[in-house]
């Protein structure tokens, strides 16, 4: 998502779409999405678990990859490792850090 926003190189959306189609093909079940035990196998063996991060992180980043850039400004928001948006503090923080920033 970040590389797409910075470059608008269509390859990033192409790769994202390949992820979407692979999730549909290999991970989709009647009840949602499942992890698979061996990603190198052509026939997926589901582990019958939908991890919490799948919705909270994976789908959120895919959504943002395909959304319009102005939906969420990366100048004003940053995402932590769990894909939670945090507001950017635009105040001069270098003065509080003794100029080290």
Short mmCIF file of C-alpha atoms in Angstrom, two decimals:
data_model
loop_
_atom_site.label_atom_id
_atom_site.label_comp_id
_atom_site.label_asym_id
_atom_site.label_seq_id
_atom_site.Cartn_x
_atom_site.Cartn_y
_atom_site.Cartn_z
CA UNK A 1 0.00 0.00 0.00
CA UNK A 2 2.79 2.43 0.88
CA UNK A 3 4.75 1.70 -2.31
CA UNK A 4 1.62 2.14 -4.41
CA UNK A 5 0.89 5.47 -2.77
CA UNK A 6 4.43 6.72 -3.30
CA UNK A 7 4.93 5.55 -6.89
CA UNK A 8 1.52 4.71 -8.39
CA UNK A 9 3.33 1.91 -10.20
CA UNK A 10 0.51 -0.43 -11.31
CA UNK A 11 2.61 -3.48 -10.47
CA UNK A 12 1.75 -3.03 -6.77
CA UNK A 13 -1.98 -3.22 -7.44
CA UNK A 14 -1.37 -6.15 -9.78
CA UNK A 15 0.47 -8.00 -7.00
CA UNK A 16 -2.30 -7.10 -4.56
CA UNK A 17 -4.90 -8.51 -6.94
CA UNK A 18 -2.86 -11.71 -7.25
CA UNK A 19 -3.04 -11.98 -3.45
CA UNK A 20 -6.83 -11.51 -3.56
CA UNK A 21 -7.29 -14.20 -6.21
CA UNK A 22 -4.96 -16.61 -4.36
CA UNK A 23 -6.89 -16.06 -1.12
CA UNK A 24 -10.14 -16.80 -2.95
CA UNK A 25 -8.73 -19.87 -4.70
CA UNK A 26 -6.79 -21.49 -1.86
CA UNK A 27 -8.09 -20.11 1.45
CA UNK A 28 -11.82 -19.51 0.96
CA UNK A 29 -14.09 -21.91 2.83
CA UNK A 30 -17.84 -22.04 3.45
CA UNK A 31 -17.38 -20.22 6.76
CA UNK A 32 -14.75 -17.63 5.79
CA UNK A 33 -11.05 -17.98 5.12
CA UNK A 34 -8.66 -20.59 6.48
CA UNK A 35 -4.93 -20.75 6.79
CA UNK A 36 -3.18 -23.49 4.88
CA UNK A 37 -0.58 -25.84 6.27
CA UNK A 38 1.81 -26.00 3.28
CA UNK A 39 1.99 -23.02 0.94
CA UNK A 40 4.08 -25.02 -1.53
CA UNK A 41 1.41 -27.68 -2.08
CA UNK A 42 -0.84 -27.26 -5.12
CA UNK A 43 -3.72 -28.79 -3.14
CA UNK A 44 -4.27 -26.72 0.01
CA UNK A 45 -4.70 -28.49 3.33
CA UNK A 46 -6.68 -26.02 5.43
CA UNK A 47 -5.82 -25.62 9.10
CA UNK A 48 -9.45 -24.62 9.81
CA UNK A 49 -8.45 -21.40 11.56
CA UNK A 50 -9.17 -17.86 10.48
CA UNK A 51 -6.52 -15.86 12.27
CA UNK A 52 -7.60 -12.56 13.79
CA UNK A 53 -4.95 -10.65 11.87
CA UNK A 54 -6.47 -11.77 8.57
CA UNK A 55 -9.36 -9.33 8.85
CA UNK A 56 -7.58 -6.71 10.93
CA UNK A 57 -4.42 -6.50 8.84
CA UNK A 58 -4.41 -8.42 5.57
CA UNK A 59 -7.79 -7.28 4.31
CA UNK A 60 -7.29 -3.75 5.64
CA UNK A 61 -4.06 -3.31 3.68
CA UNK A 62 -5.65 -4.77 0.55
CA UNK A 63 -8.61 -2.41 0.96
CA UNK A 64 -6.28 0.56 1.31
CA UNK A 65 -4.22 -0.56 -1.69
CA UNK A 66 -7.29 -0.37 -3.94
CA UNK A 67 -8.92 2.69 -2.33
CA UNK A 68 -8.54 6.25 -3.56
CA UNK A 69 -5.47 8.02 -2.19
CA UNK A 70 -7.50 10.79 -0.57
CA UNK A 71 -9.53 8.34 1.52
CA UNK A 72 -6.76 8.30 4.14
CA UNK A 73 -3.84 10.69 3.93
CA UNK A 74 -0.46 9.12 4.66
CA UNK A 75 0.71 12.61 5.56
CA UNK A 76 -1.67 12.56 8.52
CA UNK A 77 -1.77 8.85 9.44
CA UNK A 78 0.74 6.05 9.96
CA UNK A 79 -0.02 2.38 10.52
CA UNK A 80 1.51 0.33 13.31
CA UNK A 81 2.50 -3.31 12.80
CA UNK A 82 -1.07 -4.45 13.51
CA UNK A 83 -2.47 -2.06 10.86
CA UNK A 84 -4.00 0.34 13.36
CA UNK A 85 -4.00 3.92 12.04
CA UNK A 86 -2.28 6.40 14.32
CA UNK A 87 -2.44 10.17 13.78
CA UNK A 88 0.81 11.90 12.87
CA UNK A 89 1.76 14.72 15.23
CA UNK A 90 2.85 17.56 12.96
CA UNK A 91 4.19 19.73 15.77
CA UNK A 92 7.92 20.41 15.95
CA UNK A 93 8.98 17.39 18.00
CA UNK A 94 12.70 17.94 17.34
CA UNK A 95 12.81 20.79 19.86
CA UNK A 96 11.47 18.51 22.61
CA UNK A 97 14.04 15.84 21.76
CA UNK A 98 16.97 18.20 22.02
CA UNK A 99 17.27 18.47 18.24
CA UNK A 100 18.14 14.78 17.84
CA UNK A 101 15.27 13.99 15.48
#
